[in-house]
Short mmCIF file of C-alpha atoms in Angstrom, two decimals:
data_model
loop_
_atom_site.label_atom_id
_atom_site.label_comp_id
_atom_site.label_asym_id
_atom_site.label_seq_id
_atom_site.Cartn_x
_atom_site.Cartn_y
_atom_site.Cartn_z
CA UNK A 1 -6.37 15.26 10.00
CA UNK A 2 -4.02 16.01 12.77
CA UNK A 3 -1.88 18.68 11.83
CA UNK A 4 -0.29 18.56 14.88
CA UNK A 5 1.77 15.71 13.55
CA UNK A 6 1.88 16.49 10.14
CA UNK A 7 5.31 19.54 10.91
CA UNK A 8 7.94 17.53 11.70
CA UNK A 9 11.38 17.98 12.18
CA UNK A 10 13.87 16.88 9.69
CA UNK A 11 13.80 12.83 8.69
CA UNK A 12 16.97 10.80 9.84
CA UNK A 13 17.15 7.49 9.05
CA UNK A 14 19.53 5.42 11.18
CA UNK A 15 20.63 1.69 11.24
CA UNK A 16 21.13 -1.25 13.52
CA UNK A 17 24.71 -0.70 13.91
CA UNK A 18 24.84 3.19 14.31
CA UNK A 19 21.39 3.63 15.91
CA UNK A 20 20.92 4.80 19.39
CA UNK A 21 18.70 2.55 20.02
CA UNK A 22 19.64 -0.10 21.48
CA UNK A 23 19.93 -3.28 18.65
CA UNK A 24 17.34 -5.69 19.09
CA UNK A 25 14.82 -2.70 21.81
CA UNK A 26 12.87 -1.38 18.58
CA UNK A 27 11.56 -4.77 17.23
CA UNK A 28 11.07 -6.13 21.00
CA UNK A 29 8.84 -2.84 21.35
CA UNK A 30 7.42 -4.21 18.59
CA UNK A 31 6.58 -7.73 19.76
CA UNK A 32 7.16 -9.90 22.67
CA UNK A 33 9.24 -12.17 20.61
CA UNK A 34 12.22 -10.83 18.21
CA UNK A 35 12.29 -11.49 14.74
CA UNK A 36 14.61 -13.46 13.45
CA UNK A 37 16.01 -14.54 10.49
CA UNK A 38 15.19 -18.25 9.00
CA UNK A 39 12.31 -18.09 11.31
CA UNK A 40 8.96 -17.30 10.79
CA UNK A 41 7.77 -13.42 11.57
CA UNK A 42 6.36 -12.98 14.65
CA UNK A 43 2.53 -11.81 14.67
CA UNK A 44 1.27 -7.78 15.40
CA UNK A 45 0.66 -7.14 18.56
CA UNK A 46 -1.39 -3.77 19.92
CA UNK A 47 -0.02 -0.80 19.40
CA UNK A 48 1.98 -1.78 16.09
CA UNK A 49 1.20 -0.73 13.17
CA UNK A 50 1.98 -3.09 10.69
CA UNK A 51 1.97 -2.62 6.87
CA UNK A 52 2.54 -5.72 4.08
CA UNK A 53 3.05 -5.61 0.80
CA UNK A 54 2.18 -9.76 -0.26
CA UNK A 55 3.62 -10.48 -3.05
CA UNK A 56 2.61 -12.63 -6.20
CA UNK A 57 4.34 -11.36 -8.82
CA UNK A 58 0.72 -10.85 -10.34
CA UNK A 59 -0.29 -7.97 -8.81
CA UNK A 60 -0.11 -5.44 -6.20
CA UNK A 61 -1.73 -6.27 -2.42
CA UNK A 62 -1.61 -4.34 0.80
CA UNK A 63 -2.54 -5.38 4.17
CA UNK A 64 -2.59 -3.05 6.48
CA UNK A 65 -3.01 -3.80 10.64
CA UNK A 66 -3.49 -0.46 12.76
CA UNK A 67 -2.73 0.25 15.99
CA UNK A 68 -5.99 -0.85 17.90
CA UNK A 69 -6.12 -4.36 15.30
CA UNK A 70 -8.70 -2.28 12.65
CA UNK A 71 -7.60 -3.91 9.27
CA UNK A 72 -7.31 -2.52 5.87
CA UNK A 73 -7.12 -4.20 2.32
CA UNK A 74 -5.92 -1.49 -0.42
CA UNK A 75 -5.86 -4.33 -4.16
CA UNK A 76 -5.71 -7.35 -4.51
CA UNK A 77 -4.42 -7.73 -8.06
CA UNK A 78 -4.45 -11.12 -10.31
CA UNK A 79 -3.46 -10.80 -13.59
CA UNK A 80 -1.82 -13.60 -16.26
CA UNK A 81 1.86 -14.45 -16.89
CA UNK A 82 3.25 -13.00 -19.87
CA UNK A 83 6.75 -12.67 -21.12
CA UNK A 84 7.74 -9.66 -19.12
CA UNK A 85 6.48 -11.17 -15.76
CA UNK A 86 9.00 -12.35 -12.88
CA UNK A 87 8.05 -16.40 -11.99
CA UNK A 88 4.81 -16.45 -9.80
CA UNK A 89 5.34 -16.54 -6.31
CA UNK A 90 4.99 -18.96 -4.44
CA UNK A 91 5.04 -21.33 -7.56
CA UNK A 92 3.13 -21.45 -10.62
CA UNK A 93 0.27 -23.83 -9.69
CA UNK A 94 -1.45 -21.39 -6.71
CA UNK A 95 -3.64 -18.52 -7.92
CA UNK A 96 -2.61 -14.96 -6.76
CA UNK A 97 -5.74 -14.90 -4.50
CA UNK A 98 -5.18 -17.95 -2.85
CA UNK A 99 -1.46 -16.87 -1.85
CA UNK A 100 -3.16 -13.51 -0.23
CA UNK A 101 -5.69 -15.42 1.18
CA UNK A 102 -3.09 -17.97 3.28
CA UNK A 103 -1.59 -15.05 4.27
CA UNK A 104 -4.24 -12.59 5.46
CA UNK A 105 -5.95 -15.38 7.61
CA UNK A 106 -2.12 -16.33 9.20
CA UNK A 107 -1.55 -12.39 10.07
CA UNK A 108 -5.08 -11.28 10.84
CA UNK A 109 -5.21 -10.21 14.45
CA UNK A 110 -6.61 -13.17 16.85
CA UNK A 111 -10.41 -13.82 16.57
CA UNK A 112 -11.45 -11.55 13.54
CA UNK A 113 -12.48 -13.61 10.79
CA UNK A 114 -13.03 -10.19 8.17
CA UNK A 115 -11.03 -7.14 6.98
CA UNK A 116 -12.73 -4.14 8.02
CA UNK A 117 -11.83 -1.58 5.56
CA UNK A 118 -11.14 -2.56 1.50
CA UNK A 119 -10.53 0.26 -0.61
CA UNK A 120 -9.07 -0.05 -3.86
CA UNK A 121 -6.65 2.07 -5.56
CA UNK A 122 -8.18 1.88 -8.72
CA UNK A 123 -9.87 -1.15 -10.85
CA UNK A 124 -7.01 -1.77 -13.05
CA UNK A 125 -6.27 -5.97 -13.54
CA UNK A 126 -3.14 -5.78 -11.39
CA UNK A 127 -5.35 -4.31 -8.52
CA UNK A 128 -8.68 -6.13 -8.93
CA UNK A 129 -7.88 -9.04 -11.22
CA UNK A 130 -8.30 -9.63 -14.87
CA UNK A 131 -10.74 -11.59 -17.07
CA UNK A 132 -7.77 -14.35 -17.87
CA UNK A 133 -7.90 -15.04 -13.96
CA UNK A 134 -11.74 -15.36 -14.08
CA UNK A 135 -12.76 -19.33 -13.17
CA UNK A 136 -16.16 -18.80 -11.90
CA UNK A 137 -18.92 -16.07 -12.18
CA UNK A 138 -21.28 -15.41 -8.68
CA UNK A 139 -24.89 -15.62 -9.18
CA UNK A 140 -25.20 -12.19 -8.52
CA UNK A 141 -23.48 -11.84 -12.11
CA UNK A 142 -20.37 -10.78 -11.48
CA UNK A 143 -16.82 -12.54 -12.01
CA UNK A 144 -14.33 -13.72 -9.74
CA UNK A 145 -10.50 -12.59 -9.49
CA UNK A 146 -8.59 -10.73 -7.36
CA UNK A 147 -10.47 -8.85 -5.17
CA UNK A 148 -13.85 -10.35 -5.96
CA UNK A 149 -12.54 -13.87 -5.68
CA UNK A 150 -10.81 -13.17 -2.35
CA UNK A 151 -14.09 -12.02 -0.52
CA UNK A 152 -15.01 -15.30 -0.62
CA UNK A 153 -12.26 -16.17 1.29
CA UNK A 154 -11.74 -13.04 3.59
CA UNK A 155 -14.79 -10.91 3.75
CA UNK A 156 -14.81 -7.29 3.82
CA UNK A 157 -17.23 -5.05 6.38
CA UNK A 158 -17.08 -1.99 4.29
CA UNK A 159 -16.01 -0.69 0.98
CA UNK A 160 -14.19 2.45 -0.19
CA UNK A 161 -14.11 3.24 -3.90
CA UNK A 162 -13.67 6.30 -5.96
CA UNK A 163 -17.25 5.97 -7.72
CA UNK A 164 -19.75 4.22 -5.79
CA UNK A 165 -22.55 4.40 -5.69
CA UNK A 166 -23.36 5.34 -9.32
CA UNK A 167 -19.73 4.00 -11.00
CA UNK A 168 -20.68 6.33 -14.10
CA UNK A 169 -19.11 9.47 -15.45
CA UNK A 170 -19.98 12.96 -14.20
CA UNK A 171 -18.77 16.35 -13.93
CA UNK A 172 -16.00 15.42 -11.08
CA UNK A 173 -15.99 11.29 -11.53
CA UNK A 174 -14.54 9.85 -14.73
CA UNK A 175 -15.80 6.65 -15.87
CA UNK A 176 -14.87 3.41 -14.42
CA UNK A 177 -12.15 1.69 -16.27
CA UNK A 178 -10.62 -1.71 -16.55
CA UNK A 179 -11.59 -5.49 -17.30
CA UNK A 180 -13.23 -6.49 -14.54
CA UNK A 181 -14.86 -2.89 -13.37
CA UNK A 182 -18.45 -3.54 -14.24
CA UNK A 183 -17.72 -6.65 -12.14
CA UNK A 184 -16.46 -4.66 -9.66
CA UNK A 185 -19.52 -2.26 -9.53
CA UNK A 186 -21.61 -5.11 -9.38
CA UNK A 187 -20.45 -6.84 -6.54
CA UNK A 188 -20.22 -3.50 -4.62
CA UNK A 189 -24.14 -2.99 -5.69
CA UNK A 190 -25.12 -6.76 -4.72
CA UNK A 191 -23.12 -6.63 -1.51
CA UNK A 192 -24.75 -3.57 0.37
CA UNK A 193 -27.83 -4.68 -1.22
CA UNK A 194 -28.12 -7.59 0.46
CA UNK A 195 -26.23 -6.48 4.01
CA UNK A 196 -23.06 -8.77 3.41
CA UNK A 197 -21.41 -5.09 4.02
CA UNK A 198 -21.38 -1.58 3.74
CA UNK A 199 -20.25 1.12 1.44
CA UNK A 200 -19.27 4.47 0.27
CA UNK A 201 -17.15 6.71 -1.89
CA UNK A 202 -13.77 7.47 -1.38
CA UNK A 203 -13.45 11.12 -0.66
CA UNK A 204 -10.48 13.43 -0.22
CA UNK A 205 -10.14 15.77 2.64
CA UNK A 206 -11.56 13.71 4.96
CA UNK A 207 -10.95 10.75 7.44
CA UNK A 208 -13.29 7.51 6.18
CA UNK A 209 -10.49 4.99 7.36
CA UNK A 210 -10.97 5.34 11.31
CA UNK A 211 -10.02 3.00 14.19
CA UNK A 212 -12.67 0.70 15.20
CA UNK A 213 -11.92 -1.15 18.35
CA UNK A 214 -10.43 1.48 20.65
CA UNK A 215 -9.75 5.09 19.00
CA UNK A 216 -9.06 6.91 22.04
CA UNK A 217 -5.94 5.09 22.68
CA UNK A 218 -4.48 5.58 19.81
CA UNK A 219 -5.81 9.47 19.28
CA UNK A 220 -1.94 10.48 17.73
CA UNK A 221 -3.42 8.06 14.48
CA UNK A 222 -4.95 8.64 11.55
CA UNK A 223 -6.06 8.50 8.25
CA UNK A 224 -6.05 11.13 6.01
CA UNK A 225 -7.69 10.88 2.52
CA UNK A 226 -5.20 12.12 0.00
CA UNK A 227 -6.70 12.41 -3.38
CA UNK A 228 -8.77 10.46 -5.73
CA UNK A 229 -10.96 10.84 -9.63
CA UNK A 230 -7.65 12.97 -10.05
CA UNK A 231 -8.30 15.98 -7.53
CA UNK A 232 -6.13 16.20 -4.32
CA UNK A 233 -6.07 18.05 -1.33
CA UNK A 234 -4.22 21.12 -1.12
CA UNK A 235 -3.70 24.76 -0.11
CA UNK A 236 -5.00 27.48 -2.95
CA UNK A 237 -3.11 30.57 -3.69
CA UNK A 238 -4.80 32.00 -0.49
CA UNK A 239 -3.17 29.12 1.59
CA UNK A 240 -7.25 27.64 2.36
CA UNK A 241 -7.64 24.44 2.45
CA UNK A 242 -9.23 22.77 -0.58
CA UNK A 243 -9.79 20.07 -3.70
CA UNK A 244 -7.13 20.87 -6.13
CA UNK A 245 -7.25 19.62 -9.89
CA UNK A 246 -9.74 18.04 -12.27
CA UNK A 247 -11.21 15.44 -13.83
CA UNK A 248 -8.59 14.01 -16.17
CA UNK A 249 -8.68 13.00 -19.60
CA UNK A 250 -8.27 9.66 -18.42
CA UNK A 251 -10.03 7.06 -15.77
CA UNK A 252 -7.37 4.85 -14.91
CA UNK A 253 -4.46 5.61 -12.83
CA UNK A 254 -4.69 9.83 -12.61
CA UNK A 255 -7.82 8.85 -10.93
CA UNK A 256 -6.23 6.58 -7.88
CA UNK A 257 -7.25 6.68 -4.47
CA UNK A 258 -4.32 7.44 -1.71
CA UNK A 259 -4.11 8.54 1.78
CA UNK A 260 -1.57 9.79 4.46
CA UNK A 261 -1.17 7.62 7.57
CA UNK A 262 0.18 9.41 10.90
CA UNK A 263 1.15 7.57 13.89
CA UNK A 264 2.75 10.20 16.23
CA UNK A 265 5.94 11.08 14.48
CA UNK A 266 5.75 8.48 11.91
CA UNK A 267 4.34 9.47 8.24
CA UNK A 268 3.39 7.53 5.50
CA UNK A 269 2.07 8.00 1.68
CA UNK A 270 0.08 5.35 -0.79
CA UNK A 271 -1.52 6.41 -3.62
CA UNK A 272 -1.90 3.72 -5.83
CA UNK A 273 -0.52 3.92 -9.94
CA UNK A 274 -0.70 7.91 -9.13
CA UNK A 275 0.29 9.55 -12.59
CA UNK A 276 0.48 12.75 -14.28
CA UNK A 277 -0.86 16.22 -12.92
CA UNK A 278 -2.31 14.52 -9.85
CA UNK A 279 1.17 12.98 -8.71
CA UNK A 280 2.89 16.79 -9.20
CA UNK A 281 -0.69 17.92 -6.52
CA UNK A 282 0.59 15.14 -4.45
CA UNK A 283 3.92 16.59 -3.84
CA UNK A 284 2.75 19.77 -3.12
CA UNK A 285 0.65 17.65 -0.47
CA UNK A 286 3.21 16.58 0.87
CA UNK A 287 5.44 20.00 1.12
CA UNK A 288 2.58 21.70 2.55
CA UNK A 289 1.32 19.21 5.21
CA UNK A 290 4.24 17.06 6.17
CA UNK A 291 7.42 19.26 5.17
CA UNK A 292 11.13 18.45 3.56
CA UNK A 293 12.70 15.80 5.33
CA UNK A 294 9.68 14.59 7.29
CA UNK A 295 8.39 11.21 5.36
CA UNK A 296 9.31 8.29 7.03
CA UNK A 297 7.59 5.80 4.34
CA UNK A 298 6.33 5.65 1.25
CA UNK A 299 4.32 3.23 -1.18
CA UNK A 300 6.33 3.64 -4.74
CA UNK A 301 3.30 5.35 -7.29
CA UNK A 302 2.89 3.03 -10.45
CA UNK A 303 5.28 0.30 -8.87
CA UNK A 304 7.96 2.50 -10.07
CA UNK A 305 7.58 2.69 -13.26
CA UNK A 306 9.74 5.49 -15.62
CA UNK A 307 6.67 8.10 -14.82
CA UNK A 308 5.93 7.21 -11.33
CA UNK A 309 8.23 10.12 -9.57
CA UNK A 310 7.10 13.27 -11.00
CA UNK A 311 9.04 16.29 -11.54
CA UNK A 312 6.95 18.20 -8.51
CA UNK A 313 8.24 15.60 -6.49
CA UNK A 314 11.91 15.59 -7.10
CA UNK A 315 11.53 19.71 -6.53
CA UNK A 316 10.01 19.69 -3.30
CA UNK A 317 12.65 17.11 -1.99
CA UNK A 318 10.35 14.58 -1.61
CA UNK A 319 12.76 11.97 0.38
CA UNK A 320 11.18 9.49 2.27
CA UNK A 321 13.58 7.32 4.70
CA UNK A 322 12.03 4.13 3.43
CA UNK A 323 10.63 3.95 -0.69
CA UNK A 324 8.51 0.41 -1.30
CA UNK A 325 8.25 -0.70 -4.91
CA UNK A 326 5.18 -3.67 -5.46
CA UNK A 327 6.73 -4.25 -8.84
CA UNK A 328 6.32 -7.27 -11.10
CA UNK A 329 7.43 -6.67 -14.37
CA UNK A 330 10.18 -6.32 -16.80
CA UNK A 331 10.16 -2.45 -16.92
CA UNK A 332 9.42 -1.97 -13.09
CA UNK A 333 11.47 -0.87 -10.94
CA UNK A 334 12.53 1.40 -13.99
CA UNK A 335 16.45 0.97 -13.68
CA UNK A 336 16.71 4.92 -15.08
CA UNK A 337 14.36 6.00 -12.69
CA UNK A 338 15.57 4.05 -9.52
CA UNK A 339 19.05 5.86 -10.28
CA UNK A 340 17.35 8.91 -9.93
CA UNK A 341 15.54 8.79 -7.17
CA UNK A 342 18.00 6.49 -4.83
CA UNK A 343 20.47 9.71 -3.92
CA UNK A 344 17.16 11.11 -2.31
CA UNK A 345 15.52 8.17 -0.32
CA UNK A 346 18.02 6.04 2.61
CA UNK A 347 16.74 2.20 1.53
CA UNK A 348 14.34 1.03 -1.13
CA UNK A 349 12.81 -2.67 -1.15
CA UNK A 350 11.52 -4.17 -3.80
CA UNK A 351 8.56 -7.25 -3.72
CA UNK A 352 10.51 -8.54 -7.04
CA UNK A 353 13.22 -7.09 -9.96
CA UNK A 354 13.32 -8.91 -13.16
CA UNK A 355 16.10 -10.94 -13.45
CA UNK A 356 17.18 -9.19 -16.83
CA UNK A 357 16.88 -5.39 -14.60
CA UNK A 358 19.33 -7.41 -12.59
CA UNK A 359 21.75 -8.61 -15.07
CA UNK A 360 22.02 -4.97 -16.52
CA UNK A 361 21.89 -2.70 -13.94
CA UNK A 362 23.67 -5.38 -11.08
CA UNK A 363 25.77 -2.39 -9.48
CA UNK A 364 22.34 -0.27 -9.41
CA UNK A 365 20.51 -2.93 -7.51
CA UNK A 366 23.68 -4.07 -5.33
CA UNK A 367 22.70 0.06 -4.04
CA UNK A 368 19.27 -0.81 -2.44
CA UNK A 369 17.70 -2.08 0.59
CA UNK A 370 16.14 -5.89 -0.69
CA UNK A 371 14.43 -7.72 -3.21
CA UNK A 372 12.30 -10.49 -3.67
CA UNK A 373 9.99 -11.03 -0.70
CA UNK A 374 7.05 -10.53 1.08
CA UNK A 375 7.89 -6.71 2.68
CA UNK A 376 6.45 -5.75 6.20
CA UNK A 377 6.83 -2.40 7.42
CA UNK A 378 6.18 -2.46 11.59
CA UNK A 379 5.65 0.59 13.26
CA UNK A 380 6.58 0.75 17.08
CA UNK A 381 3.54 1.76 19.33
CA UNK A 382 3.42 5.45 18.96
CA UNK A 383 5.51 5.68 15.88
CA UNK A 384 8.74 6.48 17.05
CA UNK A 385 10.48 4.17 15.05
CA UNK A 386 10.10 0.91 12.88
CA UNK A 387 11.63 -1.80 10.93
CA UNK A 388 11.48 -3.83 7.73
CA UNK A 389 11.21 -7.79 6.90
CA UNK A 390 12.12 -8.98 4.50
CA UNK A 391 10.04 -12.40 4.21
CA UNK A 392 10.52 -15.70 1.90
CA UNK A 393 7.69 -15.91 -0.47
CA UNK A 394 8.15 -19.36 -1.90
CA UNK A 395 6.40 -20.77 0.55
CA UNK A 396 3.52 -20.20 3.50
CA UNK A 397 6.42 -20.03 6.35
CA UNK A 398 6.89 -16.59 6.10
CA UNK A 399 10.46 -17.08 7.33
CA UNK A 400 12.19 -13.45 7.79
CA UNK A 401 14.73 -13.10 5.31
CA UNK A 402 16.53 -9.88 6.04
CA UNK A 403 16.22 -7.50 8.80
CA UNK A 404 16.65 -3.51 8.45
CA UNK A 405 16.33 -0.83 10.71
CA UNK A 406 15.86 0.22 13.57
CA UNK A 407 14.72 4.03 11.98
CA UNK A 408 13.94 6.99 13.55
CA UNK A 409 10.85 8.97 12.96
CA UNK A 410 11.33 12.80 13.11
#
């Protein structure tokens, strides 16, 4: 980790109109055409850093472009309607892994063909898939949704998981858990066994998520593993460096995988459906490595759900400029907990808010930064700054919807 970018001075978050950048120089930085809105978003270009949250409405799916063109898949979730889900996006009639699919393969960087890095959060059926998605089973005997149904569309080089190779309980790894985990460990098992690709266990304190095409260009990036089977990195009472935590009661989402991206002055946090005393290790994480004021962006825990901001977090002033919700259902974003955490973060988006959230909370929601889209984060080369699309996802256009930024990192 590079510490050297991990003090930073205090966050300020300024927009298009008050800005001193120049309107329209940040996203040109960004890409030799401007974006636009009506018109579809322009493609990453080296030195961006471009983050997308695809949205369903059946899951939660990151796609993640680095500087140099390395990619990164965190989920790929597929799960059923139910009573409490928004409308699927883009309609009813094509599957959650399809829609990622189309859109991976339009944004992937010219000439690759595979994702280099997937590394799932956690095997829950919004970040996998679920057995109600399942169509077909592989002959290697596992079944297909989500994530193991989009391989055979995108294929991954290498895997990242927070229990391979053994996926069983121990002292310091809980149990695999969710529908379509044994799946999941059999895949992983068939895969490097017969060289399709390559794999290992997700481990905090290090850096397994590196650039592959041209590292010492881009030497002010990284990847920094976070936490994962509920321990996270952290300073003991001696200030060393070290695993905090334990294994938790549970083996769901206490036991998510995150990480800490730094791109010069530009910091960033995803951990997944991070709950309970894990999320309170994460905010000391956080006040010990990147400092009050100093988050530029941040991946919602638990698609914002009413215990997805923990009380550690609200303590150490964790205020990121930009807060990103994947949410999906009825009860997420939580309305109660979106009031409290809005005086403390300059814009939240939103990949969908149920339309009853909307009806009831309407002066709430009329507070934040956008709804209802496709949301791409793109970092300037270097990380000085960066913007947000908002993109139509009723269709495979990808028309920019809303424009916001330009913001400053500090």
């Amino acid at each position: 980790m590079k510490k050297s970018y991990l003090l930073l001075s205090a966050v300020a978050m300024l927009c298009i109109t008050c800005s001193n950048i120049p309107e329209g120089e940040a996203q040109k930085n960004l890409s030799g055409t401007l974006p636009t809105v009506g018109k579809t978003l322009p493609l990453w270009s080296e030195g961006n850093l471009d983050i997308h949250f695809i949205n369903t409405a059946r899951g939660e799916c990151c796609f993640y472009i680095l500087p140099d063109g390395t990619t990164l898949l965190v989920d790929a979730g597929e799960i059923a309607s139910s009573d409490k889900a928004i409308p699927q996006r883009p309609n009813a009639l094509t599957r959650p892994c399809t829609t990622y699919a189309n859109y991976i393969k339009h944004f992937l960087p010219t000439g690759k063909r595979a994702i280099d890095y997937c590394a799932p959060s956690h095997l829950h059926i919004d970040h996998i898939g679920g057995e109600d998605m399942v169509t077909e089973s592989a002959e290697a005997g596992y079944r297909k949704a989500g994530l193991l149904a989009l391989y055979d569309r995108v294929p991954y080089n290498h895997i990242l998981d927070r229990a391979y190779p053994t996926y069983t309980e121990d002292d310091s790894t809980p149990a695999i858990e969710g529908q379509l985990a044994t799946d999941w460990a059999t895949f992983v098992t068939w895969g490097v066994r017969e060289g399709k690709f390559t794999a290992e266990r997700f481990t905090p304190g290090t850096e397994q998520i590196v650039l592959k095409n041209n590292a010492a260009k881009y030497d002010n990036f990284s990847i920094f593993n976070i936490c994962a089977n509920g321990f996270v990195w952290g300073k003991d009472s001696s200030g060393n460096e070290t695993l905090l935590g334990s294994k938790p009661k549970g083996s769901g989402n206490p036991c998510s995988c995150g990480f800490h991206i730094t791109y010069g002055k530009f910091d960033y946090i995803a951990c997944g459906d991070l709950t309970s005393s894990p999320q309170n290790l994460m905010a000391l994480y956080f006040s010990d490595f990147i400092g009050n004021g100093n988050l530029e962006a941040f991946k919602c825990n638990h698609h914002l759900a009413s215990n997805s901001w923990g009380s550690k977090m609200l303590s150490t002033n964790f205020d990121p400029q930009v807060a990103i919700g994947h949410c999906f259902a009825s009860t997420k974003p939580h309305p109660e907990k979106l009031a409290e955490i809005l005086p403390t973060v300059k814009d939240f988006f939103a990949t969908n808010i149920h339309h009853q959230t909307l009806n009831d909370n309407r002066e709430l929601i009329d507070k934040i930064g956008g709804y209802d889209g496709h949301i791409v984060l793109r970092v300037a080369p270097g990380g000085d700054n960066f913007m947000v699309y908002l993109l139509d996802d009723t269709n495979f256009n990808y028309d920019v919807k809303s424009i916001h930024g330009p913001y400053e990192s500090k």
